[in-house]
Amino acid sequence: MKKTSFVSAAALALSFAMPASAQMSVEDQIEARQAAYQFMSWNMGKIKAQAVDGEVEFNADQMKAAANAIAAVANSGMGALYSPDSTLDKAENTRLKPEFFEQPEKAREVGMNFGREANKLQEVAASGDKAALARQFAAVGETCKACHDNFRAK
Ligand code: HEC
């Protein structure tokens, strides 16, 4: 009995969650993706301060937490926060270029590269190797920049 009620509770939770995300407004998509990028940027800043610049003492646990957060965002299915109506020519308060939908191959490529390097960041942070983390920070940063250069307006 216990098992059944757990399953139905989970099914119920899903049945609420699915339509809610399908109905997400363009405004909510824009806000959520900007918040996600800010959150990643904050965590990238921690890695830069500790592993690259050395202005804050290196703390392997904090580095692991920061990298885990970045990888979690990267793996969260952010594509759901992008809809053709949410580009800067159609929506307010966004810098997303319409090219994102006009060049789907390129968009997929930069997205995949970012995901791969973010996952690697998580692995490297888990190893506790400061120099390797600094290198991987740069690799991730390149993939952030590649997407911005192509699809984010100035
Ligand atoms: C797949 C493309 C893509 C990747 C990868 C990407 N970004 Fe962005 N980023 C964008 C777009 C598009 C915007 C503009 C979003 C908007 O205004 O709706 C943006 C906006 C931002 C912003 C401004 C958010 C705001 O408040 O307006 C920051 C900061 C940022 N990105 C940092 C990063 C960092 C750091 C990474 C890598 C760890 C990264 N981004 C990876 C596409 C990307």
PDB file of C-alpha atoms and ligand atoms in Angstrom:
ATOM      1  CA  MET A   1       0.000   0.000   0.000  1.00  0.00           C
ATOM      2  CA  LYS A   2       2.754   2.335   0.965  1.00  0.00           C
ATOM      3  CA  LYS A   3       4.442   1.782  -2.358  1.00  0.00           C
ATOM      4  CA  THR A   4       1.249   2.470  -4.324  1.00  0.00           C
ATOM      5  CA  SER A   5       0.555   5.736  -2.566  1.00  0.00           C
ATOM      6  CA  PHE A   6       4.130   6.851  -3.198  1.00  0.00           C
ATOM      7  CA  VAL A   7       3.775   6.102  -6.898  1.00  0.00           C
ATOM      8  CA  SER A   8       0.485   7.920  -7.214  1.00  0.00           C
ATOM      9  CA  ALA A   9       1.880  10.917  -5.324  1.00  0.00           C
ATOM     10  CA  ALA A  10       4.760  11.027  -7.771  1.00  0.00           C
ATOM     11  CA  ALA A  11       2.385  10.716 -10.712  1.00  0.00           C
ATOM     12  CA  LEU A  12       0.286  13.529  -9.294  1.00  0.00           C
ATOM     13  CA  ALA A  13       3.322  15.735  -8.841  1.00  0.00           C
ATOM     14  CA  LEU A  14       4.265  15.087 -12.462  1.00  0.00           C
ATOM     15  CA  SER A  15       0.806  15.826 -13.740  1.00  0.00           C
ATOM     16  CA  PHE A  16       1.048  19.260 -12.125  1.00  0.00           C
ATOM     17  CA  ALA A  17       4.624  19.903 -13.158  1.00  0.00           C
ATOM     18  CA  MET A  18       4.297  19.023 -16.839  1.00  0.00           C
ATOM     19  CA  PRO A  19       1.529  21.392 -17.918  1.00  0.00           C
ATOM     20  CA  ALA A  20       3.028  24.180 -15.824  1.00  0.00           C
ATOM     21  CA  SER A  21       6.269  24.052 -17.759  1.00  0.00           C
ATOM     22  CA  ALA A  22       4.502  23.639 -21.099  1.00  0.00           C
ATOM     23  CA  GLN A  23       2.525  26.817 -20.380  1.00  0.00           C
ATOM     24  CA  MET A  24       5.509  28.852 -19.285  1.00  0.00           C
ATOM     25  CA  SER A  25       5.132  32.375 -20.604  1.00  0.00           C
ATOM     26  CA  VAL A  26       7.790  34.045 -22.720  1.00  0.00           C
ATOM     27  CA  GLU A  27       8.397  36.496 -19.848  1.00  0.00           C
ATOM     28  CA  ASP A  28       8.998  33.624 -17.434  1.00  0.00           C
ATOM     29  CA  GLN A  29      11.320  31.881 -19.878  1.00  0.00           C
ATOM     30  CA  ILE A  30      13.397  35.033 -20.214  1.00  0.00           C
ATOM     31  CA  GLU A  31      13.545  35.649 -16.484  1.00  0.00           C
ATOM     32  CA  ALA A  32      14.429  32.045 -15.699  1.00  0.00           C
ATOM     33  CA  ARG A  33      17.200  31.807 -18.273  1.00  0.00           C
ATOM     34  CA  GLN A  34      18.725  35.126 -17.229  1.00  0.00           C
ATOM     35  CA  ALA A  35      18.641  34.010 -13.593  1.00  0.00           C
ATOM     36  CA  ALA A  36      20.252  30.696 -14.570  1.00  0.00           C
ATOM     37  CA  TYR A  37      23.066  32.503 -16.373  1.00  0.00           C
ATOM     38  CA  GLN A  38      23.579  34.881 -13.448  1.00  0.00           C
ATOM     39  CA  PHE A  39      23.765  31.913 -11.108  1.00  0.00           C
ATOM     40  CA  MET A  40      26.345  30.185 -13.296  1.00  0.00           C
ATOM     41  CA  SER A  41      28.285  33.406 -13.589  1.00  0.00           C
ATOM     42  CA  TRP A  42      28.388  33.724  -9.786  1.00  0.00           C
ATOM     43  CA  ASN A  43      29.751  30.199  -9.507  1.00  0.00           C
ATOM     44  CA  MET A  44      32.268  30.766 -12.313  1.00  0.00           C
ATOM     45  CA  GLY A  45      33.420  33.834 -10.365  1.00  0.00           C
ATOM     46  CA  LYS A  46      34.171  31.698  -7.307  1.00  0.00           C
ATOM     47  CA  ILE A  47      36.281  29.328  -9.379  1.00  0.00           C
ATOM     48  CA  LYS A  48      38.117  32.224 -10.974  1.00  0.00           C
ATOM     49  CA  ALA A  49      38.862  33.808  -7.579  1.00  0.00           C
ATOM     50  CA  GLN A  50      40.185  30.591  -6.030  1.00  0.00           C
ATOM     51  CA  ALA A  51      41.663  28.513  -8.851  1.00  0.00           C
ATOM     52  CA  VAL A  52      42.730  31.150 -11.375  1.00  0.00           C
ATOM     53  CA  ASP A  53      43.488  34.456  -9.634  1.00  0.00           C
ATOM     54  CA  GLY A  54      44.232  33.055  -6.190  1.00  0.00           C
ATOM     55  CA  GLU A  55      42.692  36.103  -4.538  1.00  0.00           C
ATOM     56  CA  VAL A  56      40.660  33.789  -2.300  1.00  0.00           C
ATOM     57  CA  GLU A  57      42.248  30.770  -0.621  1.00  0.00           C
ATOM     58  CA  PHE A  58      41.635  27.537  -2.550  1.00  0.00           C
ATOM     59  CA  ASN A  59      38.921  25.421  -0.961  1.00  0.00           C
ATOM     60  CA  ALA A  60      38.336  22.146  -2.794  1.00  0.00           C
ATOM     61  CA  ASP A  61      34.874  21.642  -1.300  1.00  0.00           C
ATOM     62  CA  GLN A  62      33.711  25.073  -2.418  1.00  0.00           C
ATOM     63  CA  MET A  63      35.149  24.431  -5.878  1.00  0.00           C
ATOM     64  CA  LYS A  64      33.296  21.149  -6.066  1.00  0.00           C
ATOM     65  CA  ALA A  65      30.044  22.835  -5.018  1.00  0.00           C
ATOM     66  CA  ALA A  66      30.500  25.606  -7.600  1.00  0.00           C
ATOM     67  CA  ALA A  67      31.268  23.166 -10.424  1.00  0.00           C
ATOM     68  CA  ASN A  68      28.355  20.933  -9.426  1.00  0.00           C
ATOM     69  CA  ALA A  69      26.029  23.945  -9.587  1.00  0.00           C
ATOM     70  CA  ILE A  70      27.256  24.906 -13.065  1.00  0.00           C
ATOM     71  CA  ALA A  71      26.953  21.343 -14.350  1.00  0.00           C
ATOM     72  CA  ALA A  72      23.474  21.021 -12.830  1.00  0.00           C
ATOM     73  CA  VAL A  73      22.288  24.125 -14.665  1.00  0.00           C
ATOM     74  CA  ALA A  74      23.959  22.958 -17.871  1.00  0.00           C
ATOM     75  CA  ASN A  75      22.164  19.597 -17.598  1.00  0.00           C
ATOM     76  CA  SER A  76      18.800  21.015 -16.553  1.00  0.00           C
ATOM     77  CA  GLY A  77      17.282  21.151 -20.028  1.00  0.00           C
ATOM     78  CA  MET A  78      17.650  24.890 -20.553  1.00  0.00           C
ATOM     79  CA  GLY A  79      16.396  24.455 -24.103  1.00  0.00           C
ATOM     80  CA  ALA A  80      12.912  24.630 -22.580  1.00  0.00           C
ATOM     81  CA  LEU A  81      13.611  28.279 -21.721  1.00  0.00           C
ATOM     82  CA  TYR A  82      14.091  29.157 -25.371  1.00  0.00           C
ATOM     83  CA  SER A  83      11.105  29.647 -27.655  1.00  0.00           C
ATOM     84  CA  PRO A  84      10.994  31.392 -31.043  1.00  0.00           C
ATOM     85  CA  ASP A  85       8.772  34.106 -29.523  1.00  0.00           C
ATOM     86  CA  SER A  86      11.395  34.949 -26.899  1.00  0.00           C
ATOM     87  CA  THR A  87      13.953  36.603 -29.192  1.00  0.00           C
ATOM     88  CA  LEU A  88      14.841  40.290 -28.949  1.00  0.00           C
ATOM     89  CA  ASP A  89      12.890  41.227 -32.088  1.00  0.00           C
ATOM     90  CA  LYS A  90       9.681  39.837 -30.565  1.00  0.00           C
ATOM     91  CA  ALA A  91      10.024  40.116 -26.789  1.00  0.00           C
ATOM     92  CA  GLU A  92      11.058  42.753 -24.255  1.00  0.00           C
ATOM     93  CA  ASN A  93      14.025  42.705 -21.911  1.00  0.00           C
ATOM     94  CA  THR A  94      16.048  40.082 -23.674  1.00  0.00           C
ATOM     95  CA  ARG A  95      19.270  39.936 -25.637  1.00  0.00           C
ATOM     96  CA  LEU A  96      18.576  36.621 -27.385  1.00  0.00           C
ATOM     97  CA  LYS A  97      19.198  37.025 -31.119  1.00  0.00           C
ATOM     98  CA  PRO A  98      16.758  35.469 -33.602  1.00  0.00           C
ATOM     99  CA  GLU A  99      19.796  33.741 -35.153  1.00  0.00           C
ATOM    100  CA  PHE A 100      19.431  31.189 -32.362  1.00  0.00           C
ATOM    101  CA  PHE A 101      16.468  29.746 -34.274  1.00  0.00           C
ATOM    102  CA  GLU A 102      17.717  30.582 -37.741  1.00  0.00           C
ATOM    103  CA  GLN A 103      20.938  28.599 -37.213  1.00  0.00           C
ATOM    104  CA  PRO A 104      19.748  25.529 -35.292  1.00  0.00           C
ATOM    105  CA  GLU A 105      22.855  23.475 -36.132  1.00  0.00           C
ATOM    106  CA  LYS A 106      25.133  26.150 -34.726  1.00  0.00           C
ATOM    107  CA  ALA A 107      22.908  26.584 -31.679  1.00  0.00           C
ATOM    108  CA  ARG A 108      23.014  22.856 -31.038  1.00  0.00           C
ATOM    109  CA  GLU A 109      26.775  22.786 -31.475  1.00  0.00           C
ATOM    110  CA  VAL A 110      27.490  25.601 -28.994  1.00  0.00           C
ATOM    111  CA  GLY A 111      25.007  24.104 -26.537  1.00  0.00           C
ATOM    112  CA  MET A 112      26.594  20.653 -26.767  1.00  0.00           C
ATOM    113  CA  ASN A 113      30.092  22.057 -26.351  1.00  0.00           C
ATOM    114  CA  PHE A 114      29.008  23.949 -23.277  1.00  0.00           C
ATOM    115  CA  GLY A 115      27.362  20.872 -21.746  1.00  0.00           C
ATOM    116  CA  ARG A 116      30.416  18.728 -22.387  1.00  0.00           C
ATOM    117  CA  GLU A 117      32.851  21.218 -20.853  1.00  0.00           C
ATOM    118  CA  ALA A 118      30.572  21.885 -17.860  1.00  0.00           C
ATOM    119  CA  ASN A 119      30.444  18.158 -17.125  1.00  0.00           C
ATOM    120  CA  LYS A 120      34.201  17.991 -17.392  1.00  0.00           C
ATOM    121  CA  LEU A 121      34.454  20.931 -14.986  1.00  0.00           C
ATOM    122  CA  GLN A 122      32.518  18.889 -12.455  1.00  0.00           C
ATOM    123  CA  GLU A 123      34.902  15.948 -12.892  1.00  0.00           C
ATOM    124  CA  VAL A 124      38.009  18.087 -12.602  1.00  0.00           C
ATOM    125  CA  ALA A 125      36.691  19.906  -9.514  1.00  0.00           C
ATOM    126  CA  ALA A 126      36.023  16.547  -7.867  1.00  0.00           C
ATOM    127  CA  SER A 127      39.697  15.683  -8.336  1.00  0.00           C
ATOM    128  CA  GLY A 128      40.766  18.726  -6.288  1.00  0.00           C
ATOM    129  CA  ASP A 129      43.523  19.602  -8.777  1.00  0.00           C
ATOM    130  CA  LYS A 130      43.777  23.400  -8.743  1.00  0.00           C
ATOM    131  CA  ALA A 131      45.849  23.811 -11.923  1.00  0.00           C
ATOM    132  CA  ALA A 132      43.597  21.452 -13.867  1.00  0.00           C
ATOM    133  CA  LEU A 133      40.561  23.344 -12.587  1.00  0.00           C
ATOM    134  CA  ALA A 134      42.031  26.639 -13.779  1.00  0.00           C
ATOM    135  CA  ARG A 135      42.518  25.131 -17.244  1.00  0.00           C
ATOM    136  CA  GLN A 136      39.013  23.712 -17.327  1.00  0.00           C
ATOM    137  CA  PHE A 137      37.577  27.025 -16.126  1.00  0.00           C
ATOM    138  CA  ALA A 138      39.103  28.589 -19.251  1.00  0.00           C
ATOM    139  CA  ALA A 139      37.674  25.824 -21.446  1.00  0.00           C
ATOM    140  CA  VAL A 140      34.172  26.369 -20.055  1.00  0.00           C
ATOM    141  CA  GLY A 141      34.551  30.134 -20.416  1.00  0.00           C
ATOM    142  CA  GLU A 142      35.330  29.672 -24.105  1.00  0.00           C
ATOM    143  CA  THR A 143      32.036  27.817 -24.574  1.00  0.00           C
ATOM    144  CA  CYS A 144      30.072  30.534 -22.724  1.00  0.00           C
ATOM    145  CA  LYS A 145      31.693  33.107 -24.996  1.00  0.00           C
ATOM    146  CA  ALA A 146      31.049  31.099 -28.168  1.00  0.00           C
ATOM    147  CA  CYS A 147      27.332  31.175 -27.490  1.00  0.00           C
ATOM    148  CA  HIS A 148      27.346  34.852 -26.523  1.00  0.00           C
ATOM    149  CA  ASP A 149      29.329  35.818 -29.633  1.00  0.00           C
ATOM    150  CA  ASN A 150      26.826  34.027 -31.843  1.00  0.00           C
ATOM    151  CA  PHE A 151      23.503  34.483 -30.116  1.00  0.00           C
ATOM    152  CA  ARG A 152      23.577  37.226 -27.470  1.00  0.00           C
ATOM    153  CA  ALA A 153      23.276  40.855 -28.483  1.00  0.00           C
ATOM    154  CA  LYS A 154      25.716  43.375 -27.003  1.00  0.00           C
TER     155      LYS A 154
HETATM  156  C1  HEC B   1      23.631  28.259 -25.404  1.00  0.00           C
HETATM  157  C2  HEC B   1      24.058  29.630 -25.331  1.00  0.00           C
HETATM  158  C3  HEC B   1      24.690  30.156 -24.075  1.00  0.00           C
HETATM  159  C4  HEC B   1      25.612  29.578 -23.250  1.00  0.00           C
HETATM  160  C5  HEC B   1      26.265  28.226 -23.411  1.00  0.00           C
HETATM  161  C6  HEC B   1      25.862  30.526 -22.197  1.00  0.00           C
HETATM  162  N1  HEC B   1      25.122  31.641 -22.368  1.00  0.00           N
HETATM  163 FE1  HEC B   1      25.106  33.259 -21.182  1.00  0.00          FE
HETATM  164  N2  HEC B   1      23.581  34.024 -22.235  1.00  0.00           N
HETATM  165  C7  HEC B   1      23.083  33.501 -23.411  1.00  0.00           C
HETATM  166  C8  HEC B   1      21.988  34.322 -23.906  1.00  0.00           C
HETATM  167  C9  HEC B   1      21.178  34.074 -25.150  1.00  0.00           C
HETATM  168  C10 HEC B   1      21.841  35.363 -22.977  1.00  0.00           C
HETATM  169  C11 HEC B   1      20.791  36.467 -23.013  1.00  0.00           C
HETATM  170  C12 HEC B   1      19.535  35.934 -22.329  1.00  0.00           C
HETATM  171  C13 HEC B   1      18.396  36.912 -22.403  1.00  0.00           C
HETATM  172  O1  HEC B   1      18.642  38.132 -22.299  1.00  0.00           O
HETATM  173  O2  HEC B   1      17.251  36.459 -22.543  1.00  0.00           O
HETATM  174  C14 HEC B   1      22.853  35.140 -21.946  1.00  0.00           C
HETATM  175  C15 HEC B   1      23.019  35.963 -20.855  1.00  0.00           C
HETATM  176  C16 HEC B   1      24.007  35.814 -19.924  1.00  0.00           C
HETATM  177  C17 HEC B   1      24.224  36.711 -18.802  1.00  0.00           C
HETATM  178  C18 HEC B   1      23.358  37.941 -18.475  1.00  0.00           C
HETATM  179  C19 HEC B   1      22.107  37.477 -17.732  1.00  0.00           C
HETATM  180  C20 HEC B   1      21.137  38.630 -17.463  1.00  0.00           C
HETATM  181  O3  HEC B   1      20.871  38.908 -16.280  1.00  0.00           O
HETATM  182  O4  HEC B   1      20.652  39.244 -18.422  1.00  0.00           O
HETATM  183  C21 HEC B   1      25.301  36.237 -18.110  1.00  0.00           C
HETATM  184  C22 HEC B   1      25.898  36.837 -16.852  1.00  0.00           C
HETATM  185  C23 HEC B   1      25.752  35.038 -18.792  1.00  0.00           C
HETATM  186  N3  HEC B   1      24.952  34.821 -19.885  1.00  0.00           N
HETATM  187  C24 HEC B   1      26.804  34.261 -18.385  1.00  0.00           C
HETATM  188  C25 HEC B   1      27.094  33.016 -18.929  1.00  0.00           C
HETATM  189  C26 HEC B   1      28.118  32.133 -18.426  1.00  0.00           C
HETATM  190  C27 HEC B   1      29.027  32.443 -17.253  1.00  0.00           C
HETATM  191  C28 HEC B   1      28.087  31.020 -19.197  1.00  0.00           C
HETATM  192  C29 HEC B   1      28.934  29.802 -19.098  1.00  0.00           C
HETATM  193  C30 HEC B   1      29.175  29.221 -17.811  1.00  0.00           C
HETATM  194  C31 HEC B   1      27.062  31.220 -20.193  1.00  0.00           C
HETATM  195  N4  HEC B   1      26.487  32.434 -20.002  1.00  0.00           N
HETATM  196  C32 HEC B   1      26.742  30.289 -21.163  1.00  0.00           C
HETATM  197  C33 HEC B   1      23.526  32.387 -24.045  1.00  0.00           C
HETATM  198  C34 HEC B   1      24.394  31.466 -23.519  1.00  0.00           C
END
